[in-house]
XYZ file of N, CA and C in Angstrom:
453
model
N 42.028 -25.513 -26.795
C 42.811 -23.697 -26.947
C 42.762 -23.038 -26.191
N 44.191 -22.257 -25.956
C 44.783 -21.386 -24.887
C 44.051 -20.439 -25.167
N 43.869 -19.903 -23.810
C 43.066 -18.768 -23.213
C 43.598 -17.805 -23.413
N 45.336 -17.632 -23.819
C 45.800 -16.798 -23.851
C 45.884 -16.017 -25.671
N 46.653 -15.019 -25.167
C 46.711 -13.879 -26.573
C 47.856 -14.528 -27.039
N 47.872 -14.551 -29.042
C 48.806 -15.305 -29.918
C 49.249 -14.143 -30.627
N 50.731 -14.437 -30.365
C 51.525 -13.261 -31.262
C 51.545 -13.863 -32.993
N 50.477 -12.892 -33.724
C 50.836 -13.760 -35.141
C 51.883 -12.705 -36.143
N 52.314 -11.909 -35.977
C 52.618 -11.119 -36.792
C 53.228 -9.453 -36.485
N 54.291 -9.046 -36.912
C 54.753 -7.850 -36.177
C 55.596 -6.986 -37.394
N 55.404 -6.125 -37.720
C 56.096 -5.206 -38.537
C 56.427 -3.898 -37.717
N 57.317 -3.430 -37.911
C 58.037 -1.956 -37.551
C 59.165 -1.585 -39.236
N 58.403 -0.242 -39.727
C 59.531 0.365 -40.447
C 59.247 1.666 -40.172
N 60.594 2.381 -40.748
C 60.567 4.001 -40.604
C 60.787 4.925 -41.937
N 59.450 5.311 -41.801
C 59.513 6.263 -43.096
C 59.675 7.084 -43.389
N 60.975 8.036 -43.858
C 61.352 9.247 -43.596
C 61.167 9.168 -42.229
N 60.555 10.531 -41.483
C 60.471 10.814 -40.212
C 59.521 10.400 -39.135
N 59.166 9.156 -39.557
C 57.776 8.290 -39.001
C 58.286 7.347 -38.872
N 58.482 6.199 -37.267
C 58.258 5.093 -37.408
C 56.992 4.861 -37.009
N 56.673 3.595 -37.727
C 55.058 2.656 -37.869
C 55.578 1.573 -37.680
N 54.112 0.929 -36.647
C 54.474 -0.543 -36.490
C 52.790 -0.577 -36.366
N 53.078 -2.320 -36.728
C 51.992 -3.291 -36.680
C 51.545 -4.244 -36.340
N 51.270 -4.588 -35.025
C 51.253 -5.989 -34.781
C 49.801 -6.722 -34.655
N 49.738 -7.808 -35.270
C 48.841 -8.829 -35.522
C 48.588 -9.935 -34.397
N 47.575 -10.265 -33.617
C 46.936 -11.092 -32.613
C 46.069 -12.032 -32.724
N 46.051 -13.014 -32.138
C 44.619 -13.555 -32.622
C 44.182 -14.560 -31.142
N 43.079 -14.794 -31.082
C 42.652 -15.785 -29.691
C 41.180 -16.253 -30.508
N 41.268 -17.271 -30.270
C 40.318 -18.824 -30.055
C 39.670 -18.287 -31.504
N 40.701 -18.009 -32.839
C 39.601 -17.906 -34.009
C 39.799 -16.225 -34.552
N 39.734 -15.496 -33.591
C 39.688 -14.166 -33.980
C 40.791 -13.265 -34.077
N 40.831 -12.435 -34.851
C 42.534 -11.570 -34.732
C 41.688 -10.184 -35.284
N 42.869 -9.554 -34.451
C 43.233 -7.983 -34.610
C 44.527 -7.486 -34.725
N 44.350 -6.386 -34.983
C 45.718 -5.496 -35.610
C 45.775 -4.440 -34.739
N 46.693 -4.052 -34.545
C 46.993 -2.324 -33.860
C 47.979 -2.077 -34.545
N 48.217 -0.863 -34.676
C 48.965 0.159 -35.659
C 49.399 1.118 -34.763
N 51.089 1.588 -34.242
C 51.105 2.802 -33.984
C 52.310 3.601 -34.614
N 52.457 5.007 -34.263
C 53.437 5.636 -35.015
C 53.682 6.674 -34.088
N 55.049 7.332 -34.507
C 55.559 8.101 -33.785
C 56.574 8.688 -34.511
N 57.186 10.050 -34.515
C 58.050 11.022 -34.938
C 59.570 10.348 -34.281
N 60.247 9.740 -35.546
C 61.673 8.746 -35.554
C 62.789 9.543 -34.640
N 63.269 8.928 -33.286
C 63.935 9.531 -32.915
C 64.586 7.448 -32.284
N 65.973 8.050 -31.869
C 66.404 7.008 -31.216
C 66.277 6.080 -30.638
N 65.772 4.586 -30.859
C 65.264 4.064 -30.199
C 63.556 3.955 -29.788
N 62.885 4.916 -30.836
C 61.773 4.852 -30.844
C 60.542 3.956 -30.987
N 61.288 3.285 -31.793
C 60.638 1.863 -32.345
C 60.033 1.079 -31.419
N 60.675 0.797 -30.089
C 60.741 -0.085 -28.999
C 58.943 0.406 -28.888
N 58.961 1.461 -28.156
C 57.830 2.143 -27.690
C 56.636 2.225 -28.433
N 56.615 2.621 -30.246
C 55.998 2.706 -31.065
C 55.224 0.856 -31.427
N 56.449 -0.314 -31.486
C 55.979 -1.734 -31.205
C 54.614 -1.953 -29.765
N 55.551 -1.399 -28.860
C 54.700 -1.629 -27.876
C 53.274 -0.944 -27.736
N 53.420 0.123 -28.368
C 52.220 0.851 -28.449
C 50.926 -0.037 -29.338
N 50.964 -0.739 -30.297
C 50.496 -0.884 -31.535
C 50.050 -2.497 -30.431
N 50.857 -2.943 -29.961
C 50.709 -4.506 -29.300
C 49.104 -4.010 -28.282
N 49.524 -2.949 -27.459
C 48.755 -2.528 -26.727
C 46.985 -2.291 -28.048
N 47.587 -1.982 -28.697
C 46.652 -1.315 -29.520
C 45.596 -2.531 -30.008
N 46.498 -3.572 -30.107
C 45.733 -4.788 -31.108
C 44.895 -5.675 -29.543
N 45.420 -5.718 -28.490
C 44.924 -6.308 -27.388
C 43.502 -5.311 -27.278
N 43.233 -4.024 -27.440
C 42.301 -3.567 -26.947
C 41.221 -3.863 -28.107
N 41.628 -3.885 -29.346
C 40.771 -4.209 -30.543
C 40.408 -5.795 -30.352
N 40.997 -6.917 -29.780
C 40.642 -8.240 -29.938
C 39.880 -8.048 -28.581
N 39.497 -7.160 -27.396
C 38.725 -7.535 -26.873
C 38.048 -6.213 -26.520
N 37.338 -5.565 -27.600
C 36.522 -4.557 -27.815
C 36.560 -3.457 -26.749
N 37.987 -3.233 -27.075
C 38.075 -1.594 -25.674
C 38.241 -1.493 -24.948
N 37.564 -2.645 -23.983
C 37.455 -2.567 -22.290
C 38.762 -2.540 -21.492
N 39.730 -1.825 -22.323
C 40.818 -2.308 -21.478
C 41.494 -0.850 -21.513
N 41.846 -0.468 -20.352
C 42.485 1.061 -19.654
C 44.092 0.704 -19.164
N 45.090 0.595 -20.027
C 46.628 0.591 -19.727
C 47.012 1.500 -20.698
N 48.086 1.682 -19.570
C 48.754 2.925 -20.371
C 50.280 2.284 -20.040
N 51.483 2.308 -21.295
C 52.380 2.198 -21.295
C 53.289 3.133 -20.532
N 54.366 2.637 -19.977
C 54.757 3.444 -18.981
C 56.354 3.498 -19.510
N 56.797 2.027 -19.844
C 58.578 2.532 -20.434
C 58.888 1.296 -20.834
N 59.726 1.366 -21.809
C 60.456 -0.025 -22.998
C 61.525 -0.048 -22.784
N 62.452 -0.876 -22.564
C 63.942 -0.754 -22.433
C 64.278 -2.163 -22.668
N 65.723 -1.671 -23.018
C 66.575 -2.894 -23.438
C 67.500 -3.269 -22.195
N 67.405 -4.526 -21.250
C 68.523 -4.454 -19.930
C 69.493 -5.608 -20.317
N 70.354 -5.039 -20.407
C 71.466 -6.595 -20.090
C 71.207 -7.513 -19.344
N 71.153 -8.668 -19.588
C 71.221 -9.644 -18.420
C 71.819 -10.693 -18.765
N 73.011 -10.722 -18.258
C 74.198 -11.517 -18.519
C 74.687 -11.548 -19.727
N 74.606 -12.548 -20.802
C 74.975 -12.853 -21.993
C 73.741 -12.204 -23.190
N 72.282 -12.281 -22.311
C 71.801 -12.615 -23.395
C 70.877 -10.897 -22.786
N 70.863 -9.988 -23.900
C 69.907 -8.650 -22.898
C 68.310 -9.472 -23.115
N 67.672 -8.224 -22.592
C 66.030 -8.934 -22.398
C 65.523 -7.035 -22.868
N 63.847 -7.054 -23.128
C 63.435 -6.216 -23.301
C 62.474 -6.495 -22.530
N 62.096 -5.037 -21.132
C 61.427 -4.984 -20.301
C 59.938 -3.753 -20.879
N 59.096 -4.396 -20.202
C 57.760 -3.265 -20.719
C 57.256 -2.925 -19.358
N 56.624 -2.022 -19.246
C 56.617 -1.867 -17.844
C 55.144 -1.075 -18.231
N 53.759 -1.146 -17.434
C 52.664 -0.702 -17.704
C 51.671 -0.649 -16.759
N 50.654 0.888 -16.728
C 49.423 0.668 -15.463
C 48.747 0.496 -16.041
N 47.666 -0.783 -15.355
C 46.138 -0.960 -15.653
C 45.389 -0.336 -14.633
N 44.193 0.488 -15.170
C 43.325 0.683 -14.133
C 43.799 2.132 -13.723
N 43.036 2.759 -12.598
C 43.154 3.948 -12.043
C 43.006 4.434 -10.460
N 43.907 5.230 -10.115
C 43.508 5.522 -8.694
C 43.977 4.223 -7.792
N 43.190 4.001 -6.763
C 43.544 3.284 -5.688
C 43.064 1.332 -6.562
N 42.741 1.681 -7.822
C 42.516 0.190 -8.367
C 43.634 -0.209 -9.431
N 44.522 0.705 -9.803
C 45.991 0.946 -10.573
C 46.617 -0.367 -10.237
N 47.251 -1.044 -11.158
C 47.826 -2.296 -10.765
C 49.290 -2.292 -11.812
N 50.315 -2.142 -11.068
C 51.476 -2.065 -11.880
C 52.336 -2.887 -12.643
N 52.113 -3.109 -13.807
C 52.510 -4.238 -14.982
C 53.542 -4.970 -15.413
N 54.591 -5.571 -15.753
C 55.602 -6.078 -16.036
C 55.387 -7.044 -16.935
N 56.295 -7.134 -17.826
C 56.508 -8.155 -19.228
C 58.127 -8.631 -19.687
N 58.924 -9.539 -20.013
C 59.731 -9.112 -20.729
C 59.823 -10.686 -21.823
N 60.734 -10.378 -22.586
C 60.727 -10.885 -23.636
C 62.503 -10.824 -23.732
N 62.869 -12.293 -24.371
C 64.436 -12.154 -24.872
C 64.880 -11.584 -25.956
N 66.068 -10.889 -26.300
C 66.142 -10.393 -27.797
C 66.818 -10.913 -28.486
N 66.855 -12.246 -27.905
C 67.506 -13.496 -28.742
C 66.953 -13.509 -30.323
N 66.969 -13.558 -31.335
C 66.144 -13.804 -32.823
C 65.262 -12.247 -33.206
N 63.995 -12.027 -33.018
C 63.551 -10.842 -33.885
C 63.234 -9.989 -32.492
N 64.097 -9.191 -32.820
C 64.141 -7.771 -31.863
C 62.890 -7.079 -31.445
N 62.290 -7.071 -32.778
C 60.607 -6.383 -32.857
C 59.689 -7.078 -32.266
N 59.544 -8.931 -32.470
C 58.760 -9.488 -32.215
C 58.677 -9.414 -30.522
N 60.298 -9.359 -29.878
C 60.604 -9.087 -28.445
C 59.726 -8.838 -27.988
N 59.268 -7.244 -28.208
C 58.694 -6.133 -27.404
C 57.378 -6.247 -27.527
N 56.713 -6.840 -28.299
C 55.574 -7.370 -28.582
C 54.966 -8.311 -27.894
N 55.925 -9.239 -28.080
C 56.047 -10.614 -26.572
C 56.376 -10.147 -25.150
N 57.035 -8.939 -24.669
C 56.835 -8.611 -23.325
C 55.941 -7.787 -23.118
N 54.984 -7.407 -24.044
C 53.625 -6.414 -23.193
C 53.197 -8.085 -23.547
N 52.649 -8.887 -24.152
C 51.514 -10.177 -23.743
C 52.027 -10.443 -23.050
N 53.367 -10.297 -22.131
C 53.973 -11.886 -20.974
C 53.365 -10.685 -20.042
N 53.329 -9.183 -20.228
C 53.038 -8.430 -18.600
C 51.016 -8.112 -18.840
N 50.834 -8.572 -20.006
C 49.298 -8.738 -20.215
C 48.364 -9.762 -19.497
N 48.571 -10.521 -20.609
C 48.113 -12.465 -20.530
C 47.438 -12.545 -19.534
N 48.181 -12.666 -18.185
C 47.101 -13.178 -17.027
C 45.535 -11.962 -16.721
N 46.115 -10.841 -16.521
C 45.461 -9.874 -16.474
C 44.184 -9.922 -17.444
N 44.223 -9.738 -18.695
C 43.296 -9.507 -19.753
C 42.455 -10.820 -19.861
N 42.623 -11.954 -19.128
C 41.846 -13.279 -19.281
C 40.454 -13.273 -18.955
N 39.597 -12.459 -17.933
C 38.355 -12.466 -17.664
C 37.657 -11.396 -19.109
N 38.725 -9.940 -19.393
C 38.074 -9.451 -20.613
C 37.972 -10.245 -21.958
N 38.928 -11.263 -22.237
C 39.061 -12.206 -23.569
C 37.677 -13.257 -23.156
N 37.600 -13.375 -22.406
C 36.242 -14.553 -21.910
C 35.146 -13.696 -21.883
N 34.995 -12.401 -21.972
C 33.571 -11.458 -21.979
C 33.797 -11.249 -23.228
N 35.094 -10.692 -24.113
C 34.650 -10.771 -26.001
C 34.085 -12.092 -26.794
N 35.003 -13.131 -25.676
C 34.529 -14.753 -26.370
C 32.760 -14.712 -26.437
N 32.102 -14.282 -25.392
C 30.855 -14.717 -25.013
C 29.988 -13.894 -25.922
N 30.184 -13.137 -26.498
C 29.564 -11.929 -27.263
C 29.654 -12.255 -28.508
N 30.322 -13.169 -28.705
C 30.619 -13.634 -30.341
C 28.904 -14.569 -30.466
N 28.507 -13.705 -31.783
C 27.464 -14.283 -32.286
C 27.191 -16.106 -31.964
N 26.531 -16.868 -31.411
C 26.143 -18.434 -31.283
C 25.202 -18.903 -32.326
N 25.561 -19.540 -33.393
C 24.992 -19.981 -34.516
C 25.433 -21.408 -35.050
N 24.468 -21.705 -35.929
C 24.906 -22.669 -36.642
C 26.363 -22.673 -36.992
N 27.330 -23.918 -37.233
C 28.829 -24.064 -37.953
C 28.292 -24.176 -39.197
N 29.012 -23.380 -39.749
C 29.524 -23.125 -41.359
C 30.271 -24.765 -41.715
N 30.028 -24.328 -42.871
C 30.557 -25.734 -43.770
C 31.395 -25.123 -44.966
N 32.181 -25.516 -45.368
C 33.194 -25.215 -46.042
C 33.901 -24.032 -45.584
N 34.352 -23.466 -46.651
C 35.469 -22.008 -46.473
C 34.799 -21.119 -45.718
N 35.115 -20.413 -44.795
C 34.557 -19.236 -43.922
C 35.136 -18.215 -45.036
N 33.583 -17.292 -45.019
C 33.700 -15.864 -45.863
C 34.511 -15.181 -45.117
N 35.373 -14.263 -46.495
C 36.184 -13.515 -46.010
C 35.552 -11.825 -45.246
N 35.957 -11.623 -44.347
C 36.051 -10.569 -43.815
C 36.932 -9.216 -43.520
N 36.792 -8.129 -44.029
C 37.524 -6.921 -44.242
C 37.584 -6.151 -42.742
N 38.351 -6.110 -42.320
C 38.418 -5.353 -41.152
C 39.632 -4.180 -41.235
N 40.033 -3.263 -40.357
C 40.426 -2.206 -40.681
C 41.519 -2.261 -39.389
């Protein structure tokens, strides 16, 4: 199994004057969703999707992530534009600046979430290991898994 986070689903909608995004991620059988919203302005959807992706990452690693979104931009790169996301992780002397990119060919909304994951994946692996090790260990269930509701 991969140690990296997997993007499962991304939605972004404009509901009147509010833009709302939801991102669902998975990691080794666990899944988590993050949401974000903001007042609708030109291009705000990129920022909202990136914030929702960060929220989902925080959820899947039990909140142990100090990352601030810096900027989200669409950049022309030859004939193929890309999304660039910059973030800051940590504080003070321990602050590290991260960036991630994704191609805008195909799903533009998913590209923003993919750029966030591209910038974070190698940095969150220790947190993912901690979150995975804190899962209860017990006998393996047989048959279908029980449904668990989560917000």
